[in-house]
Amino acid sequence: MELRQLRYFLSVAETEHLTQSADALFVTQSTLSHGLRQLEAELGLPLFDRLGRGLQLSQAGMAFRSHAARALQELEAGRMALADMAGLQAGTLTVGVIPTFLTHLLPQAVAAFSAHYPGVQVVVRELRGGPIEEQLIAGRLDVGISFHPAHRDEIEAEPLFDERLQLVVHAGHPLARRRSLRMRELAGVPLALLPQSFATRRMIDAAFAQAGVAPAVRVEMESVDALLQACRSGPLATIAAERAAAQAGPGIRAIALTDPATVRRAGVLWRRGASRSAAAREFVARLLPAMGAVAAVADAGAALSPPPAAAASPRRPAPPAPAPASRPTSAASAPRRPARR
């Protein structure tokens, strides 16, 4: 009994037609018929009832079908197990990732994976969410890092982490002293945003629509890093994920957005039903520690993002001080005092 005979049998059991199965298996109809006759001769029973130009499983064929399918599944699992063992010594892992996560998440995971498995070449492709799903379905990617949930039924998505979107401005911006802003307060604020072809931009537009105002978009750029740099001076502000904002460097303020708060969820994407290689599974396992490292940076950045303490003084009574009572405590007078750290 040969594996090809089992494959022939299972295909014809599915199609009940020799021509269709021969085309699907890339063999001639005579080769397919000969293989089936050999299998029936070895088993000693007819597996099909011939009905004109079609075939139908016989009683023996119905009994044999589940066993043949399980046998092929077990053999395929064994082949994948051996391929996995070799796959961690050599081979290529192809990962698709959206631009934001490429910059702020993937470098740590790639470095950690390469340190453990130097024989595996990692190819990272920067793609948007739609193309990532398409290339996973086509088998051109092993794993994708994008948004959760997926949009295609053929894709299985596992949640990775959540992150908030925040307003990002430079330290001298008129809004830099605010700790939070309602979305409707951004009406008229000049914004630099991603184009509407990006999922994050569509989330931002939906939040503005829910708040009942329209964004004042002055600049569109396809790079989050470029948007952050554009907001280092002048009137422009941008809206970015908290991890990206935290890594923007000194002189940048990140302000919480509410009513509505906008949260996006990152996800690991797989082709549904496809075998997951050991290399892909190990790479995804490296994402979790990398995520923790990036989150630590985000937390550190969040600690630096609130404005100086003087900015909060208008919200609470001024403490007793030796200064004359007639001198008001205000944000305007704050620069004359040493900043508290």
mmCIF file of C-alpha atoms in Angstrom:
data_model
loop_
_atom_site.group_PDB
_atom_site.id
_atom_site.type_symbol
_atom_site.label_atom_id
_atom_site.label_comp_id
_atom_site.label_asym_id
_atom_site.label_seq_id
_atom_site.Cartn_x
_atom_site.Cartn_y
_atom_site.Cartn_z
ATOM 1 C CA MET A 1 0.000 0.000 0.000
ATOM 2 C CA GLU A 2 1.441 3.353 -1.058
ATOM 3 C CA LEU A 3 0.722 6.875 0.189
ATOM 4 C CA ARG A 4 -0.207 8.021 -3.298
ATOM 5 C CA GLN A 5 -2.896 5.325 -3.417
ATOM 6 C CA LEU A 6 -4.421 6.650 -0.197
ATOM 7 C CA ARG A 7 -4.376 10.169 -1.613
ATOM 8 C CA TYR A 8 -6.023 8.943 -4.802
ATOM 9 C CA PHE A 9 -8.703 7.141 -2.803
ATOM 10 C CA LEU A 10 -9.507 10.114 -0.543
ATOM 11 C CA SER A 11 -9.691 12.531 -3.466
ATOM 12 C CA VAL A 12 -12.108 10.365 -5.450
ATOM 13 C CA ALA A 13 -14.142 9.737 -2.296
ATOM 14 C CA GLU A 14 -14.540 13.516 -2.078
ATOM 15 C CA THR A 15 -15.266 14.321 -5.741
ATOM 16 C CA GLU A 16 -16.910 11.039 -6.811
ATOM 17 C CA HIS A 17 -15.465 11.788 -10.231
ATOM 18 C CA LEU A 18 -12.247 10.474 -11.807
ATOM 19 C CA THR A 19 -11.644 13.438 -14.114
ATOM 20 C CA GLN A 20 -11.977 16.049 -11.360
ATOM 21 C CA SER A 21 -9.681 14.134 -9.018
ATOM 22 C CA ALA A 22 -7.119 13.523 -11.762
ATOM 23 C CA ASP A 23 -7.005 17.260 -12.490
ATOM 24 C CA ALA A 24 -6.687 18.110 -8.792
ATOM 25 C CA LEU A 25 -3.897 15.562 -8.284
ATOM 26 C CA PHE A 26 -2.073 16.486 -11.521
ATOM 27 C CA VAL A 27 -2.107 12.907 -12.806
ATOM 28 C CA THR A 28 -3.719 11.276 -15.812
ATOM 29 C CA GLN A 29 -7.063 9.576 -15.443
ATOM 30 C CA SER A 30 -5.525 6.226 -16.380
ATOM 31 C CA THR A 31 -2.857 6.612 -13.669
ATOM 32 C CA LEU A 32 -5.538 7.400 -11.111
ATOM 33 C CA SER A 33 -7.703 4.424 -12.153
ATOM 34 C CA HIS A 34 -4.720 2.079 -12.040
ATOM 35 C CA GLY A 35 -3.786 3.253 -8.532
ATOM 36 C CA LEU A 36 -7.316 2.679 -7.258
ATOM 37 C CA ARG A 37 -7.471 -0.815 -8.766
ATOM 38 C CA GLN A 38 -4.154 -1.690 -7.094
ATOM 39 C CA LEU A 39 -5.477 -0.512 -3.720
ATOM 40 C CA GLU A 40 -8.709 -2.490 -4.093
ATOM 41 C CA ALA A 41 -6.758 -5.602 -5.102
ATOM 42 C CA GLU A 42 -4.568 -5.311 -2.020
ATOM 43 C CA LEU A 43 -7.552 -4.810 0.298
ATOM 44 C CA GLY A 44 -9.568 -7.546 -1.397
ATOM 45 C CA LEU A 45 -12.774 -5.502 -1.593
ATOM 46 C CA PRO A 46 -14.177 -2.899 -3.995
ATOM 47 C CA LEU A 47 -13.957 0.596 -2.526
ATOM 48 C CA PHE A 48 -16.290 2.212 -5.090
ATOM 49 C CA ASP A 49 -19.476 1.348 -6.885
ATOM 50 C CA ARG A 50 -19.205 2.393 -10.541
ATOM 51 C CA LEU A 51 -22.321 4.327 -11.560
ATOM 52 C CA GLY A 52 -22.048 5.298 -15.197
ATOM 53 C CA ARG A 53 -19.327 7.959 -15.427
ATOM 54 C CA GLY A 54 -19.334 8.567 -11.677
ATOM 55 C CA LEU A 55 -18.214 6.648 -8.626
ATOM 56 C CA GLN A 56 -19.743 6.255 -5.195
ATOM 57 C CA LEU A 57 -18.165 4.832 -2.060
ATOM 58 C CA SER A 58 -19.097 1.250 -1.412
ATOM 59 C CA GLN A 59 -19.809 -0.003 2.086
ATOM 60 C CA ALA A 60 -16.174 -1.102 2.350
ATOM 61 C CA GLY A 61 -15.022 2.270 1.040
ATOM 62 C CA MET A 62 -17.038 4.129 3.673
ATOM 63 C CA ALA A 63 -15.491 1.993 6.414
ATOM 64 C CA PHE A 64 -11.974 2.510 5.062
ATOM 65 C CA ARG A 65 -12.225 6.270 4.452
ATOM 66 C CA SER A 66 -11.798 7.507 8.041
ATOM 67 C CA HIS A 67 -8.828 5.200 8.638
ATOM 68 C CA ALA A 68 -7.100 6.377 5.466
ATOM 69 C CA ALA A 69 -7.650 10.023 6.393
ATOM 70 C CA ARG A 70 -6.249 9.526 9.900
ATOM 71 C CA ALA A 71 -3.234 7.684 8.510
ATOM 72 C CA LEU A 72 -2.358 10.569 6.198
ATOM 73 C CA GLN A 73 -2.916 13.120 8.978
ATOM 74 C CA GLU A 74 -0.578 11.255 11.313
ATOM 75 C CA LEU A 75 2.081 10.963 8.636
ATOM 76 C CA GLU A 76 1.787 14.678 7.866
ATOM 77 C CA ALA A 77 2.111 15.495 11.570
ATOM 78 C CA GLY A 78 5.234 13.361 11.743
ATOM 79 C CA ARG A 79 6.687 15.063 8.697
ATOM 80 C CA MET A 80 6.008 18.493 10.232
ATOM 81 C CA ALA A 81 7.617 17.446 13.518
ATOM 82 C CA LEU A 82 10.814 16.449 11.725
ATOM 83 C CA ALA A 83 10.687 19.585 9.604
ATOM 84 C CA ASP A 84 10.346 21.633 12.791
ATOM 85 C CA MET A 85 13.454 20.025 14.249
ATOM 86 C CA ALA A 86 15.391 20.955 11.146
ATOM 87 C CA GLY A 87 13.612 24.294 10.855
ATOM 88 C CA LEU A 88 15.190 25.638 14.036
ATOM 89 C CA GLN A 89 18.640 24.875 12.656
ATOM 90 C CA ALA A 90 18.151 26.391 9.214
ATOM 91 C CA GLY A 91 15.514 27.788 6.910
ATOM 92 C CA THR A 92 13.613 31.044 6.580
ATOM 93 C CA LEU A 93 10.873 32.629 8.687
ATOM 94 C CA THR A 94 8.819 35.295 6.909
ATOM 95 C CA VAL A 95 6.884 37.752 9.080
ATOM 96 C CA GLY A 96 4.468 40.448 7.928
ATOM 97 C CA VAL A 97 4.024 43.432 10.249
ATOM 98 C CA ILE A 98 2.242 46.776 10.126
ATOM 99 C CA PRO A 99 4.532 49.851 10.179
ATOM 100 C CA THR A 100 3.939 50.930 13.792
ATOM 101 C CA PHE A 101 4.788 47.552 15.262
ATOM 102 C CA LEU A 102 7.774 47.166 12.945
ATOM 103 C CA THR A 103 9.425 50.183 14.542
ATOM 104 C CA HIS A 104 8.369 49.785 18.151
ATOM 105 C CA LEU A 105 7.979 46.047 18.741
ATOM 106 C CA LEU A 106 9.648 43.807 16.161
ATOM 107 C CA PRO A 107 13.322 44.810 16.617
ATOM 108 C CA GLN A 108 13.481 43.365 20.150
ATOM 109 C CA ALA A 109 11.719 40.148 19.120
ATOM 110 C CA VAL A 110 13.918 39.680 16.038
ATOM 111 C CA ALA A 111 17.079 40.210 18.081
ATOM 112 C CA ALA A 112 15.986 37.720 20.756
ATOM 113 C CA PHE A 113 14.961 35.090 18.194
ATOM 114 C CA SER A 114 18.174 35.442 16.181
ATOM 115 C CA ALA A 115 20.267 35.081 19.323
ATOM 116 C CA HIS A 116 18.607 31.729 20.087
ATOM 117 C CA TYR A 117 18.341 30.426 16.504
ATOM 118 C CA PRO A 118 21.147 31.978 14.450
ATOM 119 C CA GLY A 119 20.684 29.451 11.636
ATOM 120 C CA VAL A 120 17.181 30.694 10.787
ATOM 121 C CA GLN A 121 16.956 33.669 8.457
ATOM 122 C CA VAL A 122 14.212 36.107 9.477
ATOM 123 C CA VAL A 123 12.578 38.104 6.687
ATOM 124 C CA VAL A 124 10.316 40.924 7.916
ATOM 125 C CA ARG A 125 7.963 42.558 5.427
ATOM 126 C CA GLU A 126 6.373 45.914 6.255
ATOM 127 C CA LEU A 127 2.761 45.734 5.094
ATOM 128 C CA ARG A 128 -0.626 47.132 5.959
ATOM 129 C CA GLY A 129 -3.267 44.988 7.585
ATOM 130 C CA GLY A 130 -5.104 43.949 4.412
ATOM 131 C CA PRO A 131 -2.015 42.782 2.492
ATOM 132 C CA ILE A 132 -0.796 40.874 5.566
ATOM 133 C CA GLU A 133 -3.998 38.824 5.577
ATOM 134 C CA GLU A 134 -3.841 38.309 1.806
ATOM 135 C CA GLN A 135 -0.238 37.106 1.888
ATOM 136 C CA LEU A 136 -0.940 34.773 4.797
ATOM 137 C CA ILE A 137 -3.773 33.188 2.821
ATOM 138 C CA ALA A 138 -1.499 32.872 -0.219
ATOM 139 C CA GLY A 139 1.159 31.162 1.897
ATOM 140 C CA ARG A 140 3.759 33.900 1.375
ATOM 141 C CA LEU A 141 3.944 34.708 5.097
ATOM 142 C CA ASP A 142 4.437 32.380 8.052
ATOM 143 C CA VAL A 143 2.903 34.747 10.611
ATOM 144 C CA GLY A 144 1.540 38.296 10.721
ATOM 145 C CA ILE A 145 1.528 41.036 13.367
ATOM 146 C CA SER A 146 -1.389 43.377 12.810
ATOM 147 C CA PHE A 147 -4.683 44.331 14.413
ATOM 148 C CA HIS A 148 -7.174 42.083 16.187
ATOM 149 C CA PRO A 149 -9.697 40.939 15.080
ATOM 150 C CA ALA A 150 -8.871 39.891 11.531
ATOM 151 C CA HIS A 151 -11.148 40.803 8.637
ATOM 152 C CA ARG A 152 -10.919 37.586 6.602
ATOM 153 C CA ASP A 153 -12.556 34.313 7.616
ATOM 154 C CA GLU A 154 -9.457 32.448 6.461
ATOM 155 C CA ILE A 155 -7.365 34.199 9.131
ATOM 156 C CA GLU A 156 -7.164 33.241 12.788
ATOM 157 C CA ALA A 157 -6.126 36.072 15.129
ATOM 158 C CA GLU A 158 -4.814 35.849 18.684
ATOM 159 C CA PRO A 159 -4.850 39.019 20.845
ATOM 160 C CA LEU A 160 -1.414 40.312 21.766
ATOM 161 C CA PHE A 161 -1.896 43.567 23.704
ATOM 162 C CA ASP A 162 -4.052 46.702 23.896
ATOM 163 C CA GLU A 163 -2.789 50.257 23.615
ATOM 164 C CA ARG A 164 -4.454 53.638 23.842
ATOM 165 C CA LEU A 165 -4.226 56.413 21.279
ATOM 166 C CA GLN A 166 -3.001 59.724 22.694
ATOM 167 C CA LEU A 167 -2.600 63.298 21.525
ATOM 168 C CA VAL A 168 1.085 64.111 21.054
ATOM 169 C CA VAL A 169 2.459 67.675 21.126
ATOM 170 C CA HIS A 170 5.758 69.394 21.859
ATOM 171 C CA ALA A 171 6.417 70.772 25.335
ATOM 172 C CA GLY A 172 5.726 74.362 24.266
ATOM 173 C CA HIS A 173 2.401 73.627 22.587
ATOM 174 C CA PRO A 174 -0.645 75.421 24.074
ATOM 175 C CA LEU A 175 -2.159 72.046 24.998
ATOM 176 C CA ALA A 176 1.006 70.604 26.543
ATOM 177 C CA ARG A 177 -0.119 71.388 30.102
ATOM 178 C CA ARG A 178 -3.309 69.354 29.811
ATOM 179 C CA ARG A 179 -3.423 65.914 31.391
ATOM 180 C CA SER A 180 -6.416 64.789 29.341
ATOM 181 C CA LEU A 181 -8.607 66.097 26.559
ATOM 182 C CA ARG A 182 -12.049 65.208 25.340
ATOM 183 C CA MET A 183 -12.143 64.492 21.633
ATOM 184 C CA ARG A 184 -14.483 67.395 20.966
ATOM 185 C CA GLU A 185 -11.873 69.773 22.423
ATOM 186 C CA LEU A 186 -9.646 68.952 19.441
ATOM 187 C CA ALA A 187 -11.992 70.748 17.036
ATOM 188 C CA GLY A 188 -9.834 73.274 15.209
ATOM 189 C CA VAL A 189 -6.506 71.914 16.513
ATOM 190 C CA PRO A 190 -4.152 71.521 13.495
ATOM 191 C CA LEU A 191 -3.358 67.821 13.156
ATOM 192 C CA ALA A 192 -0.818 65.723 11.299
ATOM 193 C CA LEU A 193 -2.243 62.218 10.811
ATOM 194 C CA LEU A 194 -1.819 59.008 8.878
ATOM 195 C CA PRO A 195 -3.787 58.762 5.604
ATOM 196 C CA GLN A 196 -7.264 57.251 5.674
ATOM 197 C CA SER A 197 -5.961 54.055 4.085
ATOM 198 C CA PHE A 198 -4.495 53.178 7.518
ATOM 199 C CA ALA A 199 -6.662 51.351 10.056
ATOM 200 C CA THR A 200 -5.428 53.615 12.870
ATOM 201 C CA ARG A 201 -6.583 56.708 10.969
ATOM 202 C CA ARG A 202 -10.001 55.182 10.453
ATOM 203 C CA MET A 203 -10.217 54.536 14.208
ATOM 204 C CA ILE A 204 -9.309 58.187 14.839
ATOM 205 C CA ASP A 205 -11.913 59.449 12.371
ATOM 206 C CA ALA A 206 -14.541 57.228 14.007
ATOM 207 C CA ALA A 207 -13.700 58.697 17.428
ATOM 208 C CA PHE A 208 -14.076 62.242 16.075
ATOM 209 C CA ALA A 209 -17.400 61.309 14.486
ATOM 210 C CA GLN A 210 -18.610 59.853 17.780
ATOM 211 C CA ALA A 211 -17.625 63.103 19.499
ATOM 212 C CA GLY A 212 -19.551 65.102 16.894
ATOM 213 C CA VAL A 213 -16.617 67.089 15.495
ATOM 214 C CA ALA A 214 -14.391 66.872 12.434
ATOM 215 C CA PRO A 215 -10.581 66.683 12.668
ATOM 216 C CA ALA A 216 -8.628 69.664 11.337
ATOM 217 C CA VAL A 217 -6.130 67.635 9.313
ATOM 218 C CA ARG A 218 -3.365 69.858 7.930
ATOM 219 C CA VAL A 219 -0.761 67.196 7.096
ATOM 220 C CA GLU A 220 -0.912 63.520 6.133
ATOM 221 C CA MET A 221 2.166 61.267 6.228
ATOM 222 C CA GLU A 222 2.547 57.496 6.025
ATOM 223 C CA SER A 223 5.131 57.256 8.812
ATOM 224 C CA VAL A 224 4.325 57.521 12.522
ATOM 225 C CA ASP A 225 7.917 58.545 13.254
ATOM 226 C CA ALA A 226 7.657 61.328 10.672
ATOM 227 C CA LEU A 227 4.421 62.534 12.275
ATOM 228 C CA LEU A 228 6.067 62.648 15.690
ATOM 229 C CA GLN A 229 8.993 64.627 14.299
ATOM 230 C CA ALA A 230 6.619 67.072 12.598
ATOM 231 C CA CYS A 231 5.098 67.859 16.002
ATOM 232 C CA ARG A 232 8.375 68.827 17.684
ATOM 233 C CA SER A 233 7.699 72.509 16.999
ATOM 234 C CA GLY A 234 4.957 74.725 15.674
ATOM 235 C CA PRO A 235 1.192 74.320 15.956
ATOM 236 C CA LEU A 236 0.833 70.725 14.728
ATOM 237 C CA ALA A 237 -0.285 67.881 16.977
ATOM 238 C CA THR A 238 -0.691 64.221 16.125
ATOM 239 C CA ILE A 239 -2.521 61.212 17.527
ATOM 240 C CA ALA A 240 -0.384 58.134 18.075
ATOM 241 C CA ALA A 241 -0.336 54.918 20.074
ATOM 242 C CA GLU A 242 1.075 55.242 23.569
ATOM 243 C CA ARG A 243 4.117 53.043 22.897
ATOM 244 C CA ALA A 244 5.116 55.107 19.872
ATOM 245 C CA ALA A 245 4.603 58.338 21.806
ATOM 246 C CA ALA A 246 6.687 57.094 24.734
ATOM 247 C CA GLN A 247 9.632 56.416 22.445
ATOM 248 C CA ALA A 248 9.488 59.799 20.723
ATOM 249 C CA GLY A 249 12.219 61.204 22.964
ATOM 250 C CA PRO A 250 12.480 64.293 25.180
ATOM 251 C CA GLY A 251 10.415 67.399 24.640
ATOM 252 C CA ILE A 252 7.264 65.486 23.695
ATOM 253 C CA ARG A 253 4.047 65.424 25.712
ATOM 254 C CA ALA A 254 1.457 62.636 25.440
ATOM 255 C CA ILE A 255 -2.061 63.594 26.538
ATOM 256 C CA ALA A 256 -4.842 61.114 27.292
ATOM 257 C CA LEU A 257 -7.915 61.311 25.047
ATOM 258 C CA THR A 258 -11.407 60.671 26.392
ATOM 259 C CA ASP A 259 -15.043 60.779 25.315
ATOM 260 C CA PRO A 260 -14.399 58.510 23.563
ATOM 261 C CA ALA A 261 -11.164 56.863 24.565
ATOM 262 C CA THR A 262 -9.719 54.991 21.599
ATOM 263 C CA VAL A 263 -7.998 51.663 22.181
ATOM 264 C CA ARG A 264 -6.552 49.433 19.504
ATOM 265 C CA ARG A 265 -5.663 45.768 19.947
ATOM 266 C CA ALA A 266 -2.617 44.158 18.396
ATOM 267 C CA GLY A 267 -2.864 40.570 17.268
ATOM 268 C CA VAL A 268 -0.864 37.644 15.944
ATOM 269 C CA LEU A 269 -2.346 36.432 12.661
ATOM 270 C CA TRP A 270 -2.179 32.899 11.252
ATOM 271 C CA ARG A 271 -3.698 31.233 8.217
ATOM 272 C CA ARG A 272 -6.614 29.248 9.589
ATOM 273 C CA GLY A 273 -6.048 25.512 9.475
ATOM 274 C CA ALA A 274 -2.415 25.783 8.386
ATOM 275 C CA SER A 275 0.375 24.047 10.294
ATOM 276 C CA ARG A 276 2.436 26.412 12.438
ATOM 277 C CA SER A 277 6.145 25.795 12.165
ATOM 278 C CA ALA A 278 8.339 25.599 15.241
ATOM 279 C CA ALA A 279 10.206 28.686 14.031
ATOM 280 C CA ALA A 280 6.979 30.709 13.837
ATOM 281 C CA ARG A 281 5.833 29.528 17.261
ATOM 282 C CA GLU A 282 9.193 30.350 18.824
ATOM 283 C CA PHE A 283 9.214 33.790 17.222
ATOM 284 C CA VAL A 284 5.759 34.591 18.599
ATOM 285 C CA ALA A 285 6.951 33.439 22.027
ATOM 286 C CA ARG A 286 9.693 36.096 21.785
ATOM 287 C CA LEU A 287 7.063 38.766 21.163
ATOM 288 C CA LEU A 288 5.775 38.612 24.732
ATOM 289 C CA PRO A 289 9.097 39.544 26.428
ATOM 290 C CA ALA A 290 9.673 42.163 23.730
ATOM 291 C CA MET A 291 6.237 43.581 24.441
ATOM 292 C CA GLY A 292 7.130 43.803 28.133
ATOM 293 C CA ALA A 293 10.333 45.670 27.343
ATOM 294 C CA VAL A 294 8.498 48.154 25.135
ATOM 295 C CA ALA A 295 5.788 48.570 27.778
ATOM 296 C CA ALA A 296 8.469 49.417 30.339
ATOM 297 C CA VAL A 297 9.723 52.149 28.035
ATOM 298 C CA ALA A 298 6.158 53.366 27.592
ATOM 299 C CA ASP A 299 5.656 53.519 31.350
ATOM 300 C CA ALA A 300 8.887 55.453 31.751
ATOM 301 C CA GLY A 301 7.812 57.844 29.036
ATOM 302 C CA ALA A 302 4.414 58.276 30.647
ATOM 303 C CA ALA A 303 6.130 59.308 33.848
ATOM 304 C CA LEU A 304 7.897 62.071 31.929
ATOM 305 C CA SER A 305 4.956 63.190 29.819
ATOM 306 C CA PRO A 306 2.905 65.113 32.430
ATOM 307 C CA PRO A 307 3.685 68.831 32.381
ATOM 308 C CA PRO A 308 5.705 70.467 35.150
ATOM 309 C CA ALA A 309 4.029 70.694 38.527
ATOM 310 C CA ALA A 310 3.326 74.369 38.006
ATOM 311 C CA ALA A 311 0.840 73.430 35.321
ATOM 312 C CA ALA A 312 -1.359 71.711 37.877
ATOM 313 C CA SER A 313 -1.336 74.621 40.345
ATOM 314 C CA PRO A 314 -4.448 76.340 38.942
ATOM 315 C CA ARG A 315 -6.478 73.236 39.908
ATOM 316 C CA ARG A 316 -5.727 73.446 43.633
ATOM 317 C CA PRO A 317 -5.333 76.235 46.192
ATOM 318 C CA ALA A 318 -1.856 77.707 46.366
ATOM 319 C CA PRO A 319 -0.025 76.545 49.525
ATOM 320 C CA PRO A 320 1.074 79.143 52.075
ATOM 321 C CA ALA A 321 4.300 80.777 50.982
ATOM 322 C CA PRO A 322 6.465 83.648 52.125
ATOM 323 C CA ALA A 323 5.650 85.502 48.911
ATOM 324 C CA PRO A 324 3.300 88.523 49.226
ATOM 325 C CA ALA A 325 -0.358 87.543 49.285
ATOM 326 C CA SER A 326 -1.156 89.984 46.479
ATOM 327 C CA ARG A 327 1.060 88.080 44.031
ATOM 328 C CA PRO A 328 -1.109 85.422 42.277
ATOM 329 C CA THR A 329 0.028 81.912 41.663
ATOM 330 C CA SER A 330 -0.496 81.248 37.949
ATOM 331 C CA ALA A 331 0.955 79.426 35.014
ATOM 332 C CA ALA A 332 2.284 82.738 33.741
ATOM 333 C CA SER A 333 4.346 83.271 36.892
ATOM 334 C CA ALA A 334 5.635 79.683 36.938
ATOM 335 C CA PRO A 335 8.747 80.346 34.828
ATOM 336 C CA ARG A 336 10.042 82.812 37.458
ATOM 337 C CA ARG A 337 10.247 79.998 40.050
ATOM 338 C CA PRO A 338 12.588 77.014 39.966
ATOM 339 C CA ALA A 339 10.759 74.086 38.450
ATOM 340 C CA ARG A 340 9.994 71.283 40.895
ATOM 341 C CA ARG A 341 11.231 67.850 39.834
#
